[in-house]
Amino acid sequence: MAKVSSEALGNEPIGKLLIKQAVPASIGILVMSLNILVDTIFVGNWIGPTAIAAINVVLPVSFFIAALGMAIGIGGSSIISRALGSNNAVKALKTFGNQITLTILITSIFVIFGLVYINEIVPAFGGKGGIFEPAKVYYRIVLYGVPILALCMMGNTVIRAEGKPKFAMYAMMFPSVGNLLLDVLFIKIFDWGMAGAAWATTISYVLCFLFVLWFFLSKHSELKINFKHFGLDRPIVKEIGALGFVTLTRQAIVSVTYLLMNNILFDLGGETSVTAYAIVGRMLMFALFPIYGITQGFLPIAGFNYGAEKFERVKASIITAIKYAALLATIVFVFLMVFPEFITRLFTQDAKVLIETPPAMRWVFAATPIVAIQLIGSAYFQAVGKAIPALLLTLTRQGFFFIPLIFILPNYFGALGVWMAFPISDVLSTIVTGFFLYREIKVNLDPKIID
């Protein structure tokens, strides 16, 4: 096999390399987030505020199944990055083949289950009252395309592991643009309502898959697998599972959070509060895109250099990533504190939603400047193959802190208590992650740098 271009991950200056990796990742996430954002604006203005709430009900279910692909992708990509760093091409190829097999098998099973129990799942995730019927329409159609989305998410992480961030960016851009164009066609022109929004989303998944498939069949990919690589290898599956479980757990917690939030807010404020949460949730996906981009760019750099035993570069990548992400997070924080009313009006003109959403948005993003430590810290442990600390740190924010807080605080502050839970959990999880990351650097990275 030819010398891999991914070796640049171990040679270029960290600052330059991180920008080179993070900018395409950020642009891809930005376009994808804009897609979700504009899609929500279209739905809110062309169908109605209840449609926004309906989509918010479906998202945690579809995203959880799709996250199976992301979990397999990130778990396997950690192995691939380290394998490329240690010049083990055979393991990299076998890992990629196993990722494809696992993604197809597991997501298909979950989709079948999701379709069989549709009438039970939709209400359980907050699809009650007037939200139920539009949520059911959207849910059924979107679920058909979720295995395709899972393959896209898995493939995207592998493209990054190869050191090809621009192609990973393109894989996120093509379906996003396609979805928006199809939204206009299906919702505005054809007047298909929720079904139109759902079909636009599903077809966009197919567009993404076609691009990812083209990449791996083209000369640009170094992972040229054949049928023998698709056979499941127990040690590789076990390692993918251990590392991917971190990502899957993170998304499972996100899905549980959506379930709890939709139900708690429906009980406290009805459809208006659920819609407010849907708008804030879209901003959580959109506004933090540069921080997520740096995190994505950081992963292959840390994984490759750890596999190559270049521990000084690993430490430098951690510090540089946190600095860049913290600066961008502060800029995001200022923007959202100043313009929440303007942002809310982009989604809807509903008077009740316009009153409730801006103060909620300010609370949710109140601790944004410090989230970089939590995101980069947990990503580091996953990148270097340390599944247990990665899992625990992933659980800290939403599992250990946020979920208990949304049950406790509303007893004293009502709906305000739900929004207060966001910054409190951010602060607590950042403290915990900062402690473990500092100890990891002092105990494991610094001694190896000296040696």
Coordinates of C-alpha atoms in Angstrom, one line a residue:
M1 CA 0.0 0.0 0.0
A2 CA 1.3 3.5 -0.9
K3 CA 2.5 5.8 1.9
V4 CA -0.5 7.3 3.4
S5 CA -1.1 11.0 3.2
S6 CA -2.4 10.8 6.7
E7 CA 1.2 11.0 7.9
A8 CA 0.8 14.8 7.6
L9 CA -1.1 14.4 10.9
G10 CA 2.2 13.5 12.6
N11 CA 4.5 16.1 10.9
E12 CA 2.8 19.5 10.3
P13 CA 2.8 22.2 13.1
I14 CA -0.1 21.6 15.4
G15 CA -1.7 25.1 15.1
K16 CA -1.6 25.0 11.3
L17 CA -2.7 21.3 11.2
L18 CA -5.7 21.9 13.6
I19 CA -6.9 24.8 11.5
K20 CA -6.5 22.7 8.3
Q21 CA -8.5 19.9 9.9
A22 CA -11.0 22.0 11.8
V23 CA -12.0 24.6 9.2
P24 CA -13.5 22.0 6.8
A25 CA -15.1 20.2 9.7
S26 CA -16.6 23.5 10.9
I27 CA -17.9 24.5 7.5
G28 CA -19.5 21.0 7.1
I29 CA -21.1 21.3 10.5
L30 CA -22.2 24.9 9.7
V31 CA -23.9 23.9 6.5
M32 CA -25.5 20.9 8.2
S33 CA -26.6 23.1 11.1
L34 CA -27.9 25.8 8.7
N35 CA -29.8 23.1 6.9
I36 CA -31.5 22.1 10.2
L37 CA -32.0 25.7 11.1
V38 CA -33.5 26.9 7.8
D39 CA -35.5 23.7 7.6
T40 CA -37.1 24.5 10.9
I41 CA -37.7 28.1 9.8
F42 CA -39.4 26.8 6.6
V43 CA -41.5 24.4 8.6
G44 CA -42.5 27.0 11.2
N45 CA -43.5 29.6 8.7
W46 CA -45.0 27.4 6.0
I47 CA -46.7 24.7 8.1
G48 CA -46.9 26.2 11.6
P49 CA -45.4 26.2 15.1
T50 CA -46.9 22.8 16.0
A51 CA -44.9 21.3 13.1
I52 CA -41.6 22.5 14.8
A53 CA -42.6 20.7 18.0
A54 CA -43.5 17.6 15.9
I55 CA -40.1 17.5 14.3
N56 CA -38.5 18.0 17.7
V57 CA -40.3 14.9 19.0
V58 CA -39.0 12.7 16.1
L59 CA -35.4 13.9 16.2
P60 CA -34.2 12.0 19.3
V61 CA -35.5 8.7 17.8
S62 CA -34.0 9.1 14.4
F63 CA -30.8 10.6 15.7
F64 CA -30.3 7.8 18.1
I65 CA -30.5 5.2 15.4
A66 CA -28.3 7.3 13.1
A67 CA -25.9 7.7 16.0
L68 CA -25.3 4.0 15.9
G69 CA -23.5 4.6 12.7
M70 CA -21.7 7.6 14.2
A71 CA -20.7 5.4 17.2
I72 CA -19.4 2.7 15.0
G73 CA -17.7 5.3 12.9
I74 CA -15.9 7.1 15.7
G75 CA -15.0 3.9 17.5
G76 CA -13.6 2.4 14.3
S77 CA -11.9 5.7 13.2
S78 CA -10.0 5.8 16.5
I79 CA -8.6 2.4 15.6
I80 CA -7.9 3.5 12.0
S81 CA -6.1 6.7 13.1
R82 CA -3.9 4.8 15.5
A83 CA -3.3 2.0 13.0
L84 CA -2.3 4.4 10.3
G85 CA 0.0 6.1 12.8
S86 CA 1.7 2.8 13.5
N87 CA 1.8 1.8 9.8
N88 CA -0.7 -1.1 10.3
A89 CA -2.6 -0.9 7.0
V90 CA -4.1 -4.4 7.4
K91 CA -5.9 -3.5 10.7
A92 CA -7.2 -0.2 9.2
L93 CA -8.8 -2.0 6.2
K94 CA -10.3 -4.8 8.3
T95 CA -11.7 -2.2 10.8
F96 CA -13.4 -0.3 8.0
G97 CA -15.0 -3.4 6.5
N98 CA -16.3 -4.4 10.0
Q99 CA -17.7 -0.8 10.4
I100 CA -19.8 -1.2 7.3
T101 CA -21.2 -4.6 8.3
L102 CA -22.0 -3.5 11.8
T103 CA -23.8 -0.3 10.7
I104 CA -26.0 -2.1 8.2
L105 CA -27.0 -4.9 10.6
I106 CA -27.6 -2.9 13.8
T107 CA -29.5 0.1 12.3
S108 CA -31.8 -2.1 10.2
I109 CA -32.9 -3.9 13.3
F110 CA -33.6 -0.7 15.2
V111 CA -35.6 0.8 12.3
I112 CA -37.8 -2.3 12.1
F113 CA -38.5 -2.0 15.8
G114 CA -39.1 1.7 15.5
L115 CA -41.7 1.2 12.8
V116 CA -43.5 -1.6 14.5
Y117 CA -44.0 0.4 17.7
I118 CA -44.6 3.8 16.1
N119 CA -47.9 4.5 18.1
E120 CA -46.1 3.9 21.4
I121 CA -42.8 5.6 20.7
V122 CA -44.2 9.0 19.3
P123 CA -46.3 9.8 22.4
A124 CA -43.5 8.6 24.7
F125 CA -41.2 11.3 23.2
G126 CA -43.7 14.1 23.7
G127 CA -45.8 13.7 20.6
K128 CA -49.1 14.3 22.5
G129 CA -52.2 16.3 21.7
G130 CA -52.0 18.2 18.5
I131 CA -48.4 17.2 18.0
F132 CA -49.1 13.5 17.6
E133 CA -50.4 13.3 14.0
P134 CA -47.8 15.5 12.3
A135 CA -45.1 13.8 14.4
K136 CA -46.2 10.4 13.2
V137 CA -46.3 11.4 9.6
Y138 CA -42.7 12.8 9.8
Y139 CA -41.4 9.9 11.9
R140 CA -42.5 7.2 9.5
I141 CA -41.0 8.7 6.4
V142 CA -37.7 9.8 8.0
L143 CA -37.1 6.4 9.6
Y144 CA -36.9 4.8 6.2
G145 CA -33.8 6.8 5.4
V146 CA -32.1 6.5 8.8
P147 CA -29.9 3.4 7.9
I148 CA -28.6 5.4 5.0
L149 CA -27.9 8.4 7.3
A150 CA -26.1 6.0 9.7
L151 CA -23.8 4.8 6.9
C152 CA -23.1 8.4 6.0
M153 CA -22.2 9.4 9.5
M154 CA -20.0 6.3 9.8
G155 CA -18.3 7.0 6.5
N156 CA -17.7 10.6 7.3
T157 CA -15.7 9.8 10.4
V158 CA -13.5 7.4 8.4
I159 CA -12.9 10.1 5.8
R160 CA -11.5 12.3 8.6
A161 CA -9.4 9.4 10.0
E162 CA -7.8 9.2 6.6
G163 CA -6.8 12.9 6.9
K164 CA -9.2 14.1 4.2
P165 CA -11.3 16.8 6.0
K166 CA -12.3 18.6 2.8
F167 CA -14.1 15.5 1.5
A168 CA -15.8 15.0 4.8
M169 CA -17.0 18.6 4.5
Y170 CA -18.4 18.0 1.1
A171 CA -20.2 14.9 2.4
M172 CA -22.1 17.2 4.8
M173 CA -22.7 20.0 2.4
F174 CA -24.3 18.2 -0.6
P175 CA -27.3 16.7 1.3
S176 CA -27.8 19.9 3.3
V177 CA -28.2 22.1 0.2
G178 CA -30.3 19.4 -1.4
N179 CA -32.6 19.2 1.6
L180 CA -33.3 23.0 1.5
L181 CA -34.0 22.9 -2.2
L182 CA -36.3 19.9 -1.7
D183 CA -38.0 21.7 1.2
V184 CA -39.0 24.6 -1.2
L185 CA -40.2 22.1 -3.8
F186 CA -42.1 19.7 -1.5
I187 CA -43.5 22.1 1.1
K188 CA -43.9 25.5 -0.6
I189 CA -44.6 24.4 -4.2
F190 CA -46.2 21.0 -3.9
D191 CA -47.8 21.8 -0.5
W192 CA -47.1 18.3 0.9
G193 CA -46.9 19.6 4.5
M194 CA -45.2 17.4 7.0
A195 CA -44.8 14.6 4.5
G196 CA -42.9 17.0 2.2
A197 CA -40.5 18.0 5.0
A198 CA -39.9 14.3 5.8
W199 CA -39.3 13.3 2.2
A200 CA -36.9 16.2 1.7
T201 CA -34.9 15.0 4.7
T202 CA -34.9 11.4 3.6
I203 CA -33.8 12.1 0.0
S204 CA -31.0 14.3 1.4
Y205 CA -29.7 11.3 3.3
V206 CA -29.5 9.4 0.0
L207 CA -27.5 12.3 -1.6
C208 CA -25.0 12.1 1.2
F209 CA -24.6 8.4 0.9
L210 CA -24.0 8.6 -2.9
F211 CA -21.1 11.1 -2.3
V212 CA -19.6 9.0 0.5
L213 CA -19.8 5.9 -1.7
W214 CA -18.1 7.7 -4.5
F215 CA -15.3 8.9 -2.3
F216 CA -14.4 5.4 -1.1
L217 CA -14.5 4.0 -4.7
S218 CA -12.4 6.8 -6.0
K219 CA -8.6 7.4 -6.1
H220 CA -8.9 9.8 -3.2
S221 CA -9.4 7.1 -0.5
E222 CA -6.6 4.9 0.7
L223 CA -8.9 2.3 2.3
K224 CA -9.5 -0.1 -0.6
I225 CA -11.4 -2.9 1.0
N226 CA -12.7 -6.2 -0.5
F227 CA -15.2 -8.8 0.6
K228 CA -12.9 -10.5 3.0
H229 CA -12.8 -7.3 5.1
F230 CA -16.6 -7.4 5.7
G231 CA -16.4 -10.6 7.8
L232 CA -16.7 -9.6 11.5
D233 CA -13.4 -9.9 13.4
R234 CA -14.1 -10.4 17.1
P235 CA -11.2 -8.4 18.6
I236 CA -11.9 -5.5 16.2
V237 CA -15.6 -5.6 16.9
K238 CA -14.9 -5.6 20.6
E239 CA -12.7 -2.5 20.3
I240 CA -15.1 -0.7 18.0
G241 CA -17.9 -1.5 20.5
A242 CA -15.9 -0.3 23.5
L243 CA -15.0 3.0 21.9
G244 CA -18.2 3.5 20.0
F245 CA -20.2 2.8 23.1
V246 CA -19.0 6.2 24.3
T247 CA -20.6 8.0 21.3
L248 CA -23.7 5.8 21.5
T249 CA -24.1 6.5 25.2
R250 CA -23.8 10.2 24.5
Q251 CA -26.5 10.1 21.9
A252 CA -28.7 7.9 24.0
I253 CA -28.5 10.4 26.8
V254 CA -29.3 13.2 24.3
S255 CA -32.4 11.2 23.2
V256 CA -33.5 10.5 26.8
T257 CA -33.0 14.2 27.4
Y258 CA -35.3 15.1 24.5
L259 CA -37.8 12.7 25.8
L260 CA -37.7 14.1 29.3
M261 CA -37.6 17.7 28.3
N262 CA -40.5 17.4 25.8
N263 CA -42.7 15.7 28.5
I264 CA -41.7 18.0 31.4
L265 CA -42.1 21.2 29.3
F266 CA -45.4 19.9 27.9
D267 CA -46.7 19.5 31.4
L268 CA -45.4 22.9 32.5
G269 CA -46.2 25.0 29.5
G270 CA -47.9 22.9 26.8
E271 CA -47.1 23.1 23.1
T272 CA -45.6 26.6 23.5
S273 CA -42.8 25.4 25.8
V274 CA -42.1 22.4 23.6
T275 CA -41.8 24.7 20.6
A276 CA -39.5 27.0 22.6
Y277 CA -37.2 24.1 23.4
A278 CA -37.2 23.0 19.7
I279 CA -36.0 26.5 18.7
V280 CA -33.3 26.5 21.5
G281 CA -32.3 23.0 20.5
R282 CA -31.7 24.1 16.9
M283 CA -29.5 26.9 18.1
L284 CA -27.5 24.5 20.2
M285 CA -26.8 22.5 17.0
F286 CA -26.1 25.7 14.9
A287 CA -24.4 28.2 17.2
L288 CA -21.7 25.8 18.5
F289 CA -20.6 24.6 15.0
P290 CA -17.1 26.1 15.3
I291 CA -16.4 24.4 18.6
Y292 CA -17.7 21.1 17.3
G293 CA -15.5 21.6 14.2
I294 CA -12.4 22.0 16.3
T295 CA -13.4 18.9 18.2
Q296 CA -13.7 16.9 15.0
G297 CA -10.4 18.3 13.7
F298 CA -8.7 17.4 17.0
L299 CA -9.7 13.8 17.0
P300 CA -7.6 12.4 14.2
I301 CA -4.6 14.6 15.2
A302 CA -4.6 13.2 18.8
G303 CA -5.3 9.7 17.7
F304 CA -2.6 9.5 15.0
N305 CA 0.1 11.1 17.2
Y306 CA -0.8 8.9 20.2
G307 CA -0.5 5.8 17.9
A308 CA 2.9 7.2 16.7
E309 CA 4.0 7.8 20.3
K310 CA 4.5 11.5 19.6
F311 CA 3.2 12.5 23.0
E312 CA 4.5 16.1 22.9
R313 CA 2.4 16.7 19.9
V314 CA -0.6 15.1 21.6
K315 CA -0.3 17.5 24.5
A316 CA 0.2 20.5 22.2
S317 CA -2.9 19.5 20.3
I318 CA -5.0 19.4 23.5
I319 CA -3.9 22.8 24.6
T320 CA -4.2 24.4 21.2
A321 CA -7.7 22.9 20.6
I322 CA -8.9 24.2 23.9
K323 CA -7.6 27.7 23.3
Y324 CA -9.2 28.0 19.8
A325 CA -12.5 26.5 20.9
A326 CA -12.7 28.7 24.0
L327 CA -12.2 31.8 21.9
L328 CA -14.9 30.9 19.4
A329 CA -17.3 29.8 22.2
T330 CA -16.9 33.3 23.8
I331 CA -17.9 35.0 20.5
V332 CA -20.9 32.7 20.2
F333 CA -21.9 33.5 23.8
V334 CA -21.9 37.3 23.2
F335 CA -23.9 37.0 20.0
L336 CA -26.6 34.9 21.7
M337 CA -26.9 37.1 24.7
V338 CA -27.5 40.1 22.5
F339 CA -29.8 38.8 19.8
P340 CA -32.2 36.1 21.2
E341 CA -35.4 38.0 20.3
F342 CA -34.2 38.5 16.7
I343 CA -33.3 34.8 16.4
T344 CA -36.7 33.7 17.7
R345 CA -38.5 35.8 15.2
L346 CA -36.8 34.0 12.4
F347 CA -38.6 30.8 13.4
T348 CA -42.1 32.0 14.2
Q349 CA -44.3 35.0 14.8
D350 CA -46.4 33.2 17.5
A351 CA -46.8 35.6 20.4
K352 CA -46.5 33.1 23.2
V353 CA -43.3 31.5 21.7
L354 CA -41.8 34.9 21.2
I355 CA -42.2 35.7 24.9
E356 CA -40.9 32.4 26.3
T357 CA -38.0 31.6 24.0
P358 CA -35.5 34.5 24.4
P359 CA -35.0 34.3 28.2
A360 CA -34.7 30.5 27.8
M361 CA -32.0 30.9 25.2
R362 CA -30.0 33.2 27.4
W363 CA -30.1 30.7 30.3
V364 CA -29.2 27.7 28.0
F365 CA -26.1 29.4 26.6
A366 CA -25.0 31.2 29.8
A367 CA -21.9 28.9 30.4
T368 CA -20.9 28.6 26.7
P369 CA -17.4 30.1 27.1
I370 CA -16.2 27.2 29.2
V371 CA -17.7 24.2 27.2
A372 CA -14.5 23.8 25.2
I373 CA -12.7 22.1 28.1
Q374 CA -15.5 19.6 28.5
L375 CA -15.8 18.8 24.7
I376 CA -12.0 18.6 24.0
G377 CA -11.3 16.7 27.2
S378 CA -13.8 13.9 26.6
A379 CA -12.8 13.8 22.9
Y380 CA -9.2 13.2 23.9
F381 CA -9.8 10.0 25.8
Q382 CA -11.9 8.7 23.0
A383 CA -9.3 9.6 20.4
V384 CA -6.5 7.7 22.2
G385 CA -8.6 4.6 22.9
K386 CA -9.3 5.1 26.6
A387 CA -13.0 4.0 26.6
I388 CA -13.8 4.1 30.3
P389 CA -12.8 7.7 31.1
A390 CA -14.2 8.8 27.8
L391 CA -17.5 7.2 28.7
L392 CA -17.6 8.6 32.2
L393 CA -16.8 12.1 31.0
T394 CA -19.4 11.8 28.3
L395 CA -22.0 11.0 31.0
T396 CA -21.1 13.8 33.3
R397 CA -23.0 16.7 31.8
Q398 CA -26.3 15.3 30.8
G399 CA -26.3 11.9 32.7
F400 CA -24.9 12.8 36.1
F401 CA -25.9 16.5 36.3
F402 CA -28.5 17.7 33.8
I403 CA -31.1 15.0 34.0
P404 CA -31.3 15.1 37.9
L405 CA -31.4 18.9 37.8
I406 CA -34.4 19.1 35.4
F407 CA -36.4 17.0 37.9
I408 CA -35.2 19.0 41.0
L409 CA -35.2 22.6 39.9
P410 CA -38.7 22.9 38.4
N411 CA -40.1 22.1 41.9
Y412 CA -38.7 25.4 43.1
F413 CA -38.5 27.6 39.9
G414 CA -41.1 26.1 37.6
A415 CA -40.3 26.1 33.9
L416 CA -37.4 28.5 34.6
G417 CA -35.8 25.7 36.6
V418 CA -35.6 23.6 33.4
W419 CA -33.6 26.3 31.6
M420 CA -31.4 26.9 34.7
A421 CA -30.3 23.3 34.5
F422 CA -28.3 23.9 31.3
P423 CA -25.6 26.3 32.6
I424 CA -25.3 24.6 36.0
S425 CA -24.6 21.2 34.4
D426 CA -22.1 22.9 32.0
V427 CA -20.1 24.3 34.9
L428 CA -20.1 21.1 37.0
S429 CA -19.2 18.9 34.0
T430 CA -16.4 21.3 33.0
I431 CA -14.9 21.1 36.5
V432 CA -14.9 17.3 36.4
T433 CA -13.5 17.0 32.9
G434 CA -10.8 19.6 33.6
F435 CA -9.6 17.6 36.6
F436 CA -9.3 14.4 34.7
L437 CA -7.7 16.0 31.7
Y438 CA -5.1 17.8 33.8
R439 CA -4.3 14.5 35.7
E440 CA -4.0 12.6 32.4
I441 CA -1.5 15.2 31.0
K442 CA 0.6 15.2 34.2
V443 CA 0.6 11.5 34.9
N444 CA 0.7 10.0 31.4
L445 CA 1.7 12.5 28.8
D446 CA 4.4 14.6 30.5
P447 CA 6.5 11.6 31.8
K448 CA 6.5 10.1 28.3
I449 CA 7.6 13.4 26.8
I450 CA 10.5 13.5 29.2
D451 CA 11.4 9.8 28.5

